PDB file of N, CA and C in Angstrom:
ATOM      1  N   MET A1336     -20.825 -12.735  63.886  1.00 64.00           N
ATOM      2  CA  MET A1336     -20.901 -12.548  65.319  1.00 64.00           C
ATOM      3  C   MET A1336     -22.007 -13.433  65.888  1.00 64.00           C
ATOM      4  N   ALA A1337     -21.711 -14.124  66.947  1.00 82.00           N
ATOM      5  CA  ALA A1337     -22.670 -15.039  67.554  1.00 82.00           C
ATOM      6  C   ALA A1337     -23.744 -14.261  68.316  1.00 82.00           C
ATOM      7  N   PHE A1338     -24.821 -14.959  68.658  1.00 94.00           N
ATOM      8  CA  PHE A1338     -25.904 -14.357  69.421  1.00 94.00           C
ATOM      9  C   PHE A1338     -25.442 -14.033  70.840  1.00 94.00           C
ATOM     10  N   SER A1339     -26.078 -13.054  71.456  1.00 94.00           N
ATOM     11  CA  SER A1339     -25.811 -12.759  72.862  1.00 94.00           C
ATOM     12  C   SER A1339     -26.407 -13.876  73.722  1.00 94.00           C
ATOM     13  N   GLU A1340     -26.010 -13.911  74.971  1.00 95.00           N
ATOM     14  CA  GLU A1340     -26.522 -14.932  75.887  1.00 95.00           C
ATOM     15  C   GLU A1340     -28.050 -14.828  76.019  1.00 95.00           C
ATOM     16  N   PHE A1341     -28.550 -13.617  76.081  1.00 97.00           N
ATOM     17  CA  PHE A1341     -29.995 -13.395  76.162  1.00 97.00           C
ATOM     18  C   PHE A1341     -30.703 -13.926  74.915  1.00 97.00           C
ATOM     19  N   GLU A1342     -30.155 -13.612  73.740  1.00 97.00           N
ATOM     20  CA  GLU A1342     -30.756 -14.075  72.480  1.00 97.00           C
ATOM     21  C   GLU A1342     -30.740 -15.601  72.395  1.00 97.00           C
ATOM     22  N   VAL A1343     -29.643 -16.220  72.822  1.00 97.00           N
ATOM     23  CA  VAL A1343     -29.558 -17.693  72.797  1.00 97.00           C
ATOM     24  C   VAL A1343     -30.643 -18.297  73.681  1.00 97.00           C
ATOM     25  N   ARG A1344     -30.849 -17.732  74.868  1.00 98.00           N
ATOM     26  CA  ARG A1344     -31.892 -18.258  75.761  1.00 98.00           C
ATOM     27  C   ARG A1344     -33.276 -18.110  75.147  1.00 98.00           C
ATOM     28  N   ARG A1345     -33.548 -16.964  74.562  1.00 98.00           N
ATOM     29  CA  ARG A1345     -34.862 -16.742  73.960  1.00 98.00           C
ATOM     30  C   ARG A1345     -35.096 -17.657  72.763  1.00 98.00           C
ATOM     31  N   ILE A1346     -34.106 -17.762  71.886  1.00 98.00           N
ATOM     32  CA  ILE A1346     -34.222 -18.639  70.713  1.00 98.00           C
ATOM     33  C   ILE A1346     -34.368 -20.084  71.168  1.00 98.00           C
ATOM     34  N   SER A1347     -33.575 -20.495  72.142  1.00 98.00           N
ATOM     35  CA  SER A1347     -33.640 -21.869  72.649  1.00 98.00           C
ATOM     36  C   SER A1347     -35.020 -22.192  73.207  1.00 98.00           C
ATOM     37  N   LYS A1348     -35.602 -21.258  73.937  1.00 98.00           N
ATOM     38  CA  LYS A1348     -36.931 -21.490  74.514  1.00 98.00           C
ATOM     39  C   LYS A1348     -37.973 -21.709  73.417  1.00 98.00           C
ATOM     40  N   VAL A1349     -37.949 -20.863  72.403  1.00 98.00           N
ATOM     41  CA  VAL A1349     -38.920 -20.969  71.304  1.00 98.00           C
ATOM     42  C   VAL A1349     -38.724 -22.274  70.531  1.00 98.00           C
ATOM     43  N   VAL A1350     -37.483 -22.552  70.133  1.00 98.00           N
ATOM     44  CA  VAL A1350     -37.215 -23.728  69.304  1.00 98.00           C
ATOM     45  C   VAL A1350     -37.412 -25.022  70.113  1.00 98.00           C
ATOM     46  N   ALA A1351     -37.024 -25.021  71.390  1.00 98.00           N
ATOM     47  CA  ALA A1351     -37.230 -26.202  72.228  1.00 98.00           C
ATOM     48  C   ALA A1351     -38.718 -26.526  72.359  1.00 98.00           C
ATOM     49  N   GLY A1352     -39.555 -25.510  72.481  1.00 98.00           N
ATOM     50  CA  GLY A1352     -41.000 -25.730  72.527  1.00 98.00           C
ATOM     51  C   GLY A1352     -41.517 -26.339  71.242  1.00 98.00           C
ATOM     52  N   PHE A1353     -41.027 -25.849  70.117  1.00 98.00           N
ATOM     53  CA  PHE A1353     -41.428 -26.404  68.822  1.00 98.00           C
ATOM     54  C   PHE A1353     -40.979 -27.853  68.679  1.00 98.00           C
ATOM     55  N   VAL A1354     -39.725 -28.130  69.015  1.00 98.00           N
ATOM     56  CA  VAL A1354     -39.183 -29.484  68.905  1.00 98.00           C
ATOM     57  C   VAL A1354     -39.967 -30.433  69.801  1.00 98.00           C
ATOM     58  N   GLU A1355     -40.277 -30.000  71.006  1.00 98.00           N
ATOM     59  CA  GLU A1355     -41.029 -30.853  71.936  1.00 98.00           C
ATOM     60  C   GLU A1355     -42.398 -31.218  71.363  1.00 98.00           C
ATOM     61  N   LYS A1356     -43.018 -30.270  70.687  1.00 97.00           N
ATOM     62  CA  LYS A1356     -44.329 -30.512  70.068  1.00 97.00           C
ATOM     63  C   LYS A1356     -44.234 -31.533  68.930  1.00 97.00           C
ATOM     64  N   ARG A1357     -43.127 -31.546  68.192  1.00 97.00           N
ATOM     65  CA  ARG A1357     -42.976 -32.414  67.014  1.00 97.00           C
ATOM     66  C   ARG A1357     -42.261 -33.739  67.303  1.00 97.00           C
ATOM     67  N   ARG A1358     -41.737 -33.924  68.513  1.00 97.00           N
ATOM     68  CA  ARG A1358     -40.979 -35.150  68.823  1.00 97.00           C
ATOM     69  C   ARG A1358     -41.872 -36.382  68.695  1.00 97.00           C
ATOM     70  N   PRO A1359     -41.275 -37.519  68.336  1.00 97.00           N
ATOM     71  CA  PRO A1359     -42.049 -38.761  68.275  1.00 97.00           C
ATOM     72  C   PRO A1359     -42.419 -39.219  69.683  1.00 97.00           C
ATOM     73  N   PRO A1360     -43.310 -40.225  69.795  1.00 97.00           N
ATOM     74  CA  PRO A1360     -43.691 -40.737  71.116  1.00 97.00           C
ATOM     75  C   PRO A1360     -42.470 -41.231  71.899  1.00 97.00           C
ATOM     76  N   ALA A1361     -42.574 -41.200  73.224  1.00 96.00           N
ATOM     77  CA  ALA A1361     -41.440 -41.516  74.105  1.00 96.00           C
ATOM     78  C   ALA A1361     -40.847 -42.898  73.835  1.00 96.00           C
ATOM     79  N   HIS A1362     -41.674 -43.881  73.501  1.00 97.00           N
ATOM     80  CA  HIS A1362     -41.155 -45.240  73.297  1.00 97.00           C
ATOM     81  C   HIS A1362     -40.331 -45.386  72.011  1.00 97.00           C
ATOM     82  N   VAL A1363     -40.366 -44.398  71.141  1.00 96.00           N
ATOM     83  CA  VAL A1363     -39.631 -44.438  69.873  1.00 96.00           C
ATOM     84  C   VAL A1363     -38.343 -43.613  69.934  1.00 96.00           C
ATOM     85  N   ARG A1364     -38.225 -42.757  70.914  1.00 97.00           N
ATOM     86  CA  ARG A1364     -37.150 -41.760  70.936  1.00 97.00           C
ATOM     87  C   ARG A1364     -35.741 -42.339  71.010  1.00 97.00           C
ATOM     88  N   ASP A1365     -35.576 -43.572  71.452  1.00 95.00           N
ATOM     89  CA  ASP A1365     -34.225 -44.145  71.424  1.00 95.00           C
ATOM     90  C   ASP A1365     -33.831 -44.549  70.006  1.00 95.00           C
ATOM     91  N   GLN A1366     -34.802 -44.652  69.104  1.00 96.00           N
ATOM     92  CA  GLN A1366     -34.539 -44.986  67.708  1.00 96.00           C
ATOM     93  C   GLN A1366     -34.580 -43.754  66.796  1.00 96.00           C
ATOM     94  N   LEU A1367     -35.476 -42.821  67.109  1.00 97.00           N
ATOM     95  CA  LEU A1367     -35.663 -41.619  66.290  1.00 97.00           C
ATOM     96  C   LEU A1367     -36.085 -40.468  67.195  1.00 97.00           C
ATOM     97  N   ASP A1368     -35.411 -39.338  67.069  1.00 98.00           N
ATOM     98  CA  ASP A1368     -35.759 -38.185  67.880  1.00 98.00           C
ATOM     99  C   ASP A1368     -35.423 -36.905  67.119  1.00 98.00           C
ATOM    100  N   LEU A1369     -35.950 -35.802  67.595  1.00 98.00           N
ATOM    101  CA  LEU A1369     -35.664 -34.488  67.024  1.00 98.00           C
ATOM    102  C   LEU A1369     -34.916 -33.663  68.053  1.00 98.00           C
ATOM    103  N   MET A1370     -34.048 -32.797  67.579  1.00 98.00           N
ATOM    104  CA  MET A1370     -33.281 -31.918  68.448  1.00 98.00           C
ATOM    105  C   MET A1370     -32.915 -30.668  67.664  1.00 98.00           C
ATOM    106  N   PHE A1371     -32.244 -29.738  68.316  1.00 98.00           N
ATOM    107  CA  PHE A1371     -31.811 -28.529  67.628  1.00 98.00           C
ATOM    108  C   PHE A1371     -30.453 -28.114  68.163  1.00 98.00           C
ATOM    109  N   SER A1372     -29.770 -27.275  67.400  1.00 98.00           N
ATOM    110  CA  SER A1372     -28.512 -26.693  67.855  1.00 98.00           C
ATOM    111  C   SER A1372     -28.428 -25.263  67.340  1.00 98.00           C
ATOM    112  N   ILE A1373     -27.651 -24.475  68.055  1.00 97.00           N
ATOM    113  CA  ILE A1373     -27.395 -23.093  67.656  1.00 97.00           C
ATOM    114  C   ILE A1373     -25.901 -22.969  67.445  1.00 97.00           C
ATOM    115  N   GLU A1374     -25.536 -22.570  66.235  1.00 97.00           N
ATOM    116  CA  GLU A1374     -24.118 -22.416  65.879  1.00 97.00           C
ATOM    117  C   GLU A1374     -23.944 -21.080  65.172  1.00 97.00           C
ATOM    118  N   GLY A1375     -23.162 -20.205  65.776  1.00 96.00           N
ATOM    119  CA  GLY A1375     -22.962 -18.885  65.188  1.00 96.00           C
ATOM    120  C   GLY A1375     -24.273 -18.148  65.079  1.00 96.00           C
ATOM    121  N   GLN A1376     -24.655 -17.759  63.871  1.00 97.00           N
ATOM    122  CA  GLN A1376     -25.901 -17.043  63.624  1.00 97.00           C
ATOM    123  C   GLN A1376     -26.984 -17.959  63.071  1.00 97.00           C
ATOM    124  N   SER A1377     -26.815 -19.272  63.198  1.00 98.00           N
ATOM    125  CA  SER A1377     -27.765 -20.219  62.619  1.00 98.00           C
ATOM    126  C   SER A1377     -28.378 -21.129  63.669  1.00 98.00           C
ATOM    127  N   VAL A1378     -29.629 -21.498  63.417  1.00 98.00           N
ATOM    128  CA  VAL A1378     -30.344 -22.486  64.213  1.00 98.00           C
ATOM    129  C   VAL A1378     -30.602 -23.676  63.302  1.00 98.00           C
ATOM    130  N   PHE A1379     -30.216 -24.867  63.766  1.00 98.00           N
ATOM    131  CA  PHE A1379     -30.399 -26.091  62.992  1.00 98.00           C
ATOM    132  C   PHE A1379     -31.421 -26.981  63.676  1.00 98.00           C
ATOM    133  N   LEU A1380     -32.320 -27.581  62.895  1.00 98.00           N
ATOM    134  CA  LEU A1380     -33.180 -28.651  63.382  1.00 98.00           C
ATOM    135  C   LEU A1380     -32.566 -29.947  62.885  1.00 98.00           C
ATOM    136  N   LEU A1381     -32.447 -30.928  63.793  1.00 98.00           N
ATOM    137  CA  LEU A1381     -31.762 -32.175  63.464  1.00 98.00           C
ATOM    138  C   LEU A1381     -32.634 -33.386  63.764  1.00 98.00           C
ATOM    139  N   GLU A1382     -32.429 -34.410  62.973  1.00 97.00           N
ATOM    140  CA  GLU A1382     -33.030 -35.713  63.207  1.00 97.00           C
ATOM    141  C   GLU A1382     -31.936 -36.606  63.781  1.00 97.00           C
ATOM    142  N   LYS A1383     -32.214 -37.214  64.921  1.00 97.00           N
ATOM    143  CA  LYS A1383     -31.277 -38.143  65.551  1.00 97.00           C
ATOM    144  C   LYS A1383     -31.845 -39.541  65.349  1.00 97.00           C
ATOM    145  N   ARG A1384     -31.048 -40.406  64.711  1.00 97.00           N
ATOM    146  CA  ARG A1384     -31.542 -41.730  64.339  1.00 97.00           C
ATOM    147  C   ARG A1384     -30.512 -42.808  64.683  1.00 97.00           C
ATOM    148  N   ARG A1385     -30.995 -43.921  65.235  1.00 96.00           N
ATOM    149  CA  ARG A1385     -30.139 -45.073  65.509  1.00 96.00           C
ATOM    150  C   ARG A1385     -30.224 -46.025  64.317  1.00 96.00           C
ATOM    151  N   LEU A1386     -29.066 -46.348  63.746  1.00 95.00           N
ATOM    152  CA  LEU A1386     -29.011 -47.248  62.599  1.00 95.00           C
ATOM    153  C   LEU A1386     -29.092 -48.701  63.063  1.00 95.00           C
ATOM    154  N   MET A1387     -29.244 -49.598  62.122  1.00 94.00           N
ATOM    155  CA  MET A1387     -29.370 -51.025  62.446  1.00 94.00           C
ATOM    156  C   MET A1387     -28.140 -51.562  63.175  1.00 94.00           C
ATOM    157  N   ASP A1388     -26.967 -51.029  62.883  1.00 95.00           N
ATOM    158  CA  ASP A1388     -25.742 -51.508  63.535  1.00 95.00           C
ATOM    159  C   ASP A1388     -25.513 -50.846  64.900  1.00 95.00           C
ATOM    160  N   GLY A1389     -26.454 -50.004  65.341  1.00 92.00           N
ATOM    161  CA  GLY A1389     -26.356 -49.351  66.636  1.00 92.00           C
ATOM    162  C   GLY A1389     -25.744 -47.961  66.592  1.00 92.00           C
ATOM    163  N   GLU A1390     -25.145 -47.604  65.472  1.00 96.00           N
ATOM    164  CA  GLU A1390     -24.551 -46.268  65.345  1.00 96.00           C
ATOM    165  C   GLU A1390     -25.655 -45.211  65.381  1.00 96.00           C
ATOM    166  N   VAL A1391     -25.391 -44.103  66.043  1.00 97.00           N
ATOM    167  CA  VAL A1391     -26.342 -43.001  66.127  1.00 97.00           C
ATOM    168  C   VAL A1391     -25.836 -41.870  65.235  1.00 97.00           C
ATOM    169  N   ILE A1392     -26.713 -41.395  64.357  1.00 97.00           N
ATOM    170  CA  ILE A1392     -26.352 -40.280  63.484  1.00 97.00           C
ATOM    171  C   ILE A1392     -27.296 -39.106  63.750  1.00 97.00           C
ATOM    172  N   GLU A1393     -26.774 -37.919  63.572  1.00 96.00           N
ATOM    173  CA  GLU A1393     -27.565 -36.702  63.664  1.00 96.00           C
ATOM    174  C   GLU A1393     -27.483 -36.011  62.314  1.00 96.00           C
ATOM    175  N   ARG A1394     -28.647 -35.786  61.711  1.00 96.00           N
ATOM    176  CA  ARG A1394     -28.702 -35.196  60.383  1.00 96.00           C
ATOM    177  C   ARG A1394     -29.533 -33.921  60.413  1.00 96.00           C
ATOM    178  N   PRO A1395     -28.921 -32.777  60.093  1.00 97.00           N
ATOM    179  CA  PRO A1395     -29.714 -31.537  60.038  1.00 97.00           C
ATOM    180  C   PRO A1395     -30.646 -31.558  58.827  1.00 97.00           C
ATOM    181  N   PHE A1396     -31.846 -31.016  59.007  1.00 97.00           N
ATOM    182  CA  PHE A1396     -32.792 -30.984  57.884  1.00 97.00           C
ATOM    183  C   PHE A1396     -33.384 -29.596  57.653  1.00 97.00           C
ATOM    184  N   ALA A1397     -33.218 -28.691  58.602  1.00 98.00           N
ATOM    185  CA  ALA A1397     -33.713 -27.320  58.438  1.00 98.00           C
ATOM    186  C   ALA A1397     -32.728 -26.367  59.091  1.00 98.00           C
ATOM    187  N   LYS A1398     -32.596 -25.185  58.487  1.00 98.00           N
ATOM    188  CA  LYS A1398     -31.669 -24.191  59.020  1.00 98.00           C
ATOM    189  C   LYS A1398     -32.270 -22.802  58.852  1.00 98.00           C
ATOM    190  N   ALA A1399     -32.117 -21.996  59.893  1.00 98.00           N
ATOM    191  CA  ALA A1399     -32.486 -20.579  59.826  1.00 98.00           C
ATOM    192  C   ALA A1399     -31.244 -19.785  60.197  1.00 98.00           C
ATOM    193  N   THR A1400     -30.869 -18.854  59.351  1.00 98.00           N
ATOM    194  CA  THR A1400     -29.686 -18.029  59.593  1.00 98.00           C
ATOM    195  C   THR A1400     -30.109 -16.567  59.732  1.00 98.00           C
ATOM    196  N   TRP A1401     -29.713 -15.966  60.854  1.00 98.00           N
ATOM    197  CA  TRP A1401     -30.052 -14.570  61.119  1.00 98.00           C
ATOM    198  C   TRP A1401     -29.142 -13.653  60.307  1.00 98.00           C
ATOM    199  N   VAL A1402     -29.743 -12.743  59.552  1.00 97.00           N
ATOM    200  CA  VAL A1402     -29.006 -11.747  58.783  1.00 97.00           C
ATOM    201  C   VAL A1402     -29.288 -10.403  59.447  1.00 97.00           C
ATOM    202  N   LYS A1403     -28.355  -9.973  60.272  1.00 95.00           N
ATOM    203  CA  LYS A1403     -28.557  -8.785  61.106  1.00 95.00           C
ATOM    204  C   LYS A1403     -28.797  -7.528  60.277  1.00 95.00           C
ATOM    205  N   THR A1404     -28.070  -7.370  59.165  1.00 95.00           N
ATOM    206  CA  THR A1404     -28.205  -6.159  58.349  1.00 95.00           C
ATOM    207  C   THR A1404     -29.599  -6.027  57.747  1.00 95.00           C
ATOM    208  N   GLN A1405     -30.260  -7.162  57.515  1.00 97.00           N
ATOM    209  CA  GLN A1405     -31.601  -7.146  56.936  1.00 97.00           C
ATOM    210  C   GLN A1405     -32.690  -7.385  57.976  1.00 97.00           C
ATOM    211  N   GLN A1406     -32.280  -7.737  59.208  1.00 96.00           N
ATOM    212  CA  GLN A1406     -33.211  -8.021  60.298  1.00 96.00           C
ATOM    213  C   GLN A1406     -34.222  -9.106  59.918  1.00 96.00           C
ATOM    214  N   LEU A1407     -33.691 -10.225  59.398  1.00 97.00           N
ATOM    215  CA  LEU A1407     -34.552 -11.347  59.039  1.00 97.00           C
ATOM    216  C   LEU A1407     -33.798 -12.666  59.132  1.00 97.00           C
ATOM    217  N   TRP A1408     -34.580 -13.724  59.168  1.00 98.00           N
ATOM    218  CA  TRP A1408     -34.044 -15.093  59.173  1.00 98.00           C
ATOM    219  C   TRP A1408     -34.175 -15.658  57.768  1.00 98.00           C
ATOM    220  N   LYS A1409     -33.102 -16.161  57.203  1.00 98.00           N
ATOM    221  CA  LYS A1409     -33.152 -16.855  55.921  1.00 98.00           C
ATOM    222  C   LYS A1409     -33.330 -18.343  56.200  1.00 98.00           C
ATOM    223  N   LEU A1410     -34.242 -18.979  55.469  1.00 98.00           N
ATOM    224  CA  LEU A1410     -34.587 -20.377  55.702  1.00 98.00           C
ATOM    225  C   LEU A1410     -34.005 -21.277  54.626  1.00 98.00           C
ATOM    226  N   TYR A1411     -33.519 -22.431  55.071  1.00 98.00           N
ATOM    227  CA  TYR A1411     -32.897 -23.396  54.169  1.00 98.00           C
ATOM    228  C   TYR A1411     -33.352 -24.814  54.515  1.00 98.00           C
ATOM    229  N   TRP A1412     -33.294 -25.675  53.515  1.00 97.00           N
ATOM    230  CA  TRP A1412     -33.524 -27.099  53.735  1.00 97.00           C
ATOM    231  C   TRP A1412     -32.401 -27.865  53.069  1.00 97.00           C
ATOM    232  N   GLN A1413     -32.128 -29.054  53.574  1.00 95.00           N
ATOM    233  CA  GLN A1413     -31.009 -29.828  53.039  1.00 95.00           C
ATOM    234  C   GLN A1413     -31.546 -30.924  52.119  1.00 95.00           C
ATOM    235  N   ARG A1414     -31.109 -30.854  50.874  1.00 92.00           N
ATOM    236  CA  ARG A1414     -31.520 -31.840  49.878  1.00 92.00           C
ATOM    237  C   ARG A1414     -30.648 -33.077  49.978  1.00 92.00           C
ATOM    238  N   ALA A1415     -30.937 -34.060  49.144  1.00 90.00           N
ATOM    239  CA  ALA A1415     -30.171 -35.310  49.124  1.00 90.00           C
ATOM    240  C   ALA A1415     -28.715 -35.080  48.743  1.00 90.00           C
ATOM    241  N   ASP A1416     -28.404 -33.968  48.086  1.00 94.00           N
ATOM    242  CA  ASP A1416     -27.011 -33.660  47.737  1.00 94.00           C
ATOM    243  C   ASP A1416     -26.224 -33.131  48.942  1.00 94.00           C
ATOM    244  N   LEU A1417     -26.894 -33.061  50.115  1.00 93.00           N
ATOM    245  CA  LEU A1417     -26.303 -32.595  51.374  1.00 93.00           C
ATOM    246  C   LEU A1417     -25.878 -31.127  51.345  1.00 93.00           C
ATOM    247  N   LYS A1418     -26.465 -30.364  50.427  1.00 96.00           N
ATOM    248  CA  LYS A1418     -26.221 -28.926  50.358  1.00 96.00           C
ATOM    249  C   LYS A1418     -27.479 -28.190  50.817  1.00 96.00           C
ATOM    250  N   TRP A1419     -27.266 -27.020  51.385  1.00 98.00           N
ATOM    251  CA  TRP A1419     -28.387 -26.210  51.845  1.00 98.00           C
ATOM    252  C   TRP A1419     -28.963 -25.416  50.683  1.00 98.00           C
ATOM    253  N   HIS A1420     -30.296 -25.459  50.553  1.00 97.00           N
ATOM    254  CA  HIS A1420     -31.000 -24.748  49.497  1.00 97.00           C
ATOM    255  C   HIS A1420     -32.053 -23.848  50.130  1.00 97.00           C
ATOM    256  N   SER A1421     -32.234 -22.679  49.556  1.00 97.00           N
ATOM    257  CA  SER A1421     -33.243 -21.756  50.057  1.00 97.00           C
ATOM    258  C   SER A1421     -34.617 -22.405  49.985  1.00 97.00           C
ATOM    259  N   TYR A1422     -35.403 -22.214  51.030  1.00 97.00           N
ATOM    260  CA  TYR A1422     -36.762 -22.775  51.064  1.00 97.00           C
ATOM    261  C   TYR A1422     -37.693 -21.778  50.379  1.00 97.00           C
ATOM    262  N   GLU A1423     -37.999 -22.030  49.134  1.00 92.00           N
ATOM    263  CA  GLU A1423     -38.678 -21.059  48.274  1.00 92.00           C
ATOM    264  C   GLU A1423     -40.077 -20.634  48.718  1.00 92.00           C
ATOM    265  N   PRO A1424     -40.890 -21.456  49.318  1.00 90.00           N
ATOM    266  CA  PRO A1424     -42.202 -20.922  49.726  1.00 90.00           C
ATOM    267  C   PRO A1424     -42.080 -19.767  50.723  1.00 90.00           C
ATOM    268  N   ALA A1425     -41.012 -19.777  51.517  1.00 94.00           N
ATOM    269  CA  ALA A1425     -40.761 -18.692  52.480  1.00 94.00           C
ATOM    270  C   ALA A1425     -39.252 -18.612  52.673  1.00 94.00           C
ATOM    271  N   ALA A1426     -38.582 -17.925  51.787  1.00 96.00           N
ATOM    272  CA  ALA A1426     -37.117 -17.864  51.823  1.00 96.00           C
ATOM    273  C   ALA A1426     -36.598 -17.060  53.009  1.00 96.00           C
ATOM    274  N   ALA A1427     -37.431 -16.188  53.575  1.00 98.00           N
ATOM    275  CA  ALA A1427     -37.019 -15.387  54.726  1.00 98.00           C
ATOM    276  C   ALA A1427     -38.251 -15.047  55.566  1.00 98.00           C
ATOM    277  N   VAL A1428     -38.028 -14.977  56.874  1.00 98.00           N
ATOM    278  CA  VAL A1428     -39.085 -14.591  57.821  1.00 98.00           C
ATOM    279  C   VAL A1428     -38.480 -13.620  58.830  1.00 98.00           C
ATOM    280  N   SER A1429     -39.332 -12.940  59.563  1.00 98.00           N
ATOM    281  CA  SER A1429     -38.833 -11.916  60.477  1.00 98.00           C
ATOM    282  C   SER A1429     -38.572 -12.402  61.899  1.00 98.00           C
ATOM    283  N   THR A1430     -39.150 -13.543  62.297  1.00 98.00           N
ATOM    284  CA  THR A1430     -38.982 -14.014  63.675  1.00 98.00           C
ATOM    285  C   THR A1430     -38.638 -15.498  63.698  1.00 98.00           C
ATOM    286  N   ILE A1431     -38.067 -15.943  64.822  1.00 98.00           N
ATOM    287  CA  ILE A1431     -37.766 -17.364  64.986  1.00 98.00           C
ATOM    288  C   ILE A1431     -39.071 -18.163  65.126  1.00 98.00           C
ATOM    289  N   GLU A1432     -40.096 -17.544  65.663  1.00 98.00           N
ATOM    290  CA  GLU A1432     -41.404 -18.193  65.750  1.00 98.00           C
ATOM    291  C   GLU A1432     -41.952 -18.478  64.350  1.00 98.00           C
ATOM    292  N   ALA A1433     -41.752 -17.528  63.438  1.00 98.00           N
ATOM    293  CA  ALA A1433     -42.209 -17.714  62.058  1.00 98.00           C
ATOM    294  C   ALA A1433     -41.441 -18.852  61.385  1.00 98.00           C
ATOM    295  N   PHE A1434     -40.145 -18.976  61.687  1.00 98.00           N
ATOM    296  CA  PHE A1434     -39.358 -20.106  61.171  1.00 98.00           C
ATOM    297  C   PHE A1434     -39.978 -21.418  61.625  1.00 98.00           C
ATOM    298  N   CYS A1435     -40.281 -21.529  62.899  1.00 98.00           N
ATOM    299  CA  CYS A1435     -40.886 -22.757  63.428  1.00 98.00           C
ATOM    300  C   CYS A1435     -42.222 -23.034  62.753  1.00 98.00           C
ATOM    301  N   ASP A1436     -43.005 -21.987  62.529  1.00 98.00           N
ATOM    302  CA  ASP A1436     -44.304 -22.142  61.874  1.00 98.00           C
ATOM    303  C   ASP A1436     -44.152 -22.627  60.435  1.00 98.00           C
ATOM    304  N   VAL A1437     -43.200 -22.075  59.697  1.00 98.00           N
ATOM    305  CA  VAL A1437     -42.964 -22.489  58.307  1.00 98.00           C
ATOM    306  C   VAL A1437     -42.545 -23.958  58.261  1.00 98.00           C
ATOM    307  N   VAL A1438     -41.636 -24.361  59.141  1.00 98.00           N
ATOM    308  CA  VAL A1438     -41.184 -25.756  59.171  1.00 98.00           C
ATOM    309  C   VAL A1438     -42.337 -26.668  59.563  1.00 98.00           C
ATOM    310  N   ASP A1439     -43.155 -26.247  60.505  1.00 97.00           N
ATOM    311  CA  ASP A1439     -44.284 -27.050  60.951  1.00 97.00           C
ATOM    312  C   ASP A1439     -45.284 -27.281  59.821  1.00 97.00           C
ATOM    313  N   LYS A1440     -45.609 -26.234  59.074  1.00 96.00           N
ATOM    314  CA  LYS A1440     -46.574 -26.352  57.968  1.00 96.00           C
ATOM    315  C   LYS A1440     -45.966 -27.063  56.765  1.00 96.00           C
ATOM    316  N   ASP A1441     -44.715 -26.823  56.464  1.00 96.00           N
ATOM    317  CA  ASP A1441     -43.961 -27.480  55.383  1.00 96.00           C
ATOM    318  C   ASP A1441     -44.773 -27.641  54.098  1.00 96.00           C
ATOM    319  N   LEU A1442     -45.135 -26.527  53.498  1.00 93.00           N
ATOM    320  CA  LEU A1442     -45.998 -26.530  52.320  1.00 93.00           C
ATOM    321  C   LEU A1442     -45.498 -27.370  51.150  1.00 93.00           C
ATOM    322  N   TYR A1443     -44.184 -27.491  50.991  1.00 92.00           N
ATOM    323  CA  TYR A1443     -43.624 -28.248  49.859  1.00 92.00           C
ATOM    324  C   TYR A1443     -43.105 -29.633  50.240  1.00 92.00           C
ATOM    325  N   GLY A1444     -43.281 -30.038  51.479  1.00 93.00           N
ATOM    326  CA  GLY A1444     -42.846 -31.367  51.915  1.00 93.00           C
ATOM    327  C   GLY A1444     -41.334 -31.530  51.941  1.00 93.00           C
ATOM    328  N   CYS A1445     -40.619 -30.467  52.189  1.00 95.00           N
ATOM    329  CA  CYS A1445     -39.141 -30.535  52.220  1.00 95.00           C
ATOM    330  C   CYS A1445     -38.608 -30.986  53.567  1.00 95.00           C
ATOM    331  N   PHE A1446     -39.313 -30.693  54.643  1.00 95.00           N
ATOM    332  CA  PHE A1446     -38.810 -30.984  55.973  1.00 95.00           C
ATOM    333  C   PHE A1446     -39.341 -32.315  56.520  1.00 95.00           C
ATOM    334  N   TRP A1447     -40.618 -32.558  56.345  1.00 93.00           N
ATOM    335  CA  TRP A1447     -41.241 -33.752  56.928  1.00 93.00           C
ATOM    336  C   TRP A1447     -41.598 -34.803  55.885  1.00 93.00           C
ATOM    337  N   GLY A1448     -41.298 -34.549  54.635  1.00 81.00           N
ATOM    338  CA  GLY A1448     -41.519 -35.546  53.581  1.00 81.00           C
ATOM    339  C   GLY A1448     -42.876 -35.535  52.983  1.00 81.00           C
TER     340      GLY A1448
END
């Protein structure tokens, strides 16, 4: 079941603030930028990059999925195999703010390298 309209607005506000804080400088954003999307019960953080041939690709690198029965967010990162793997330093958190904090700190270098 997807989020309610109220939940989408609240999650969007929190994640948009985080993304804005981490975005590259304005003069670089046509080549590299950060964005997010909400799909079903998941929030994705994406890297938007312009390739040398001009093609623009969007690659997700972090995912938080709400598990309503457990009242928590499960955190994932995407490895080079393009599969989602649990983020072991903090496999689950209780709030979307905590998800943003975990991605920001990135203790194992999975999100920011």
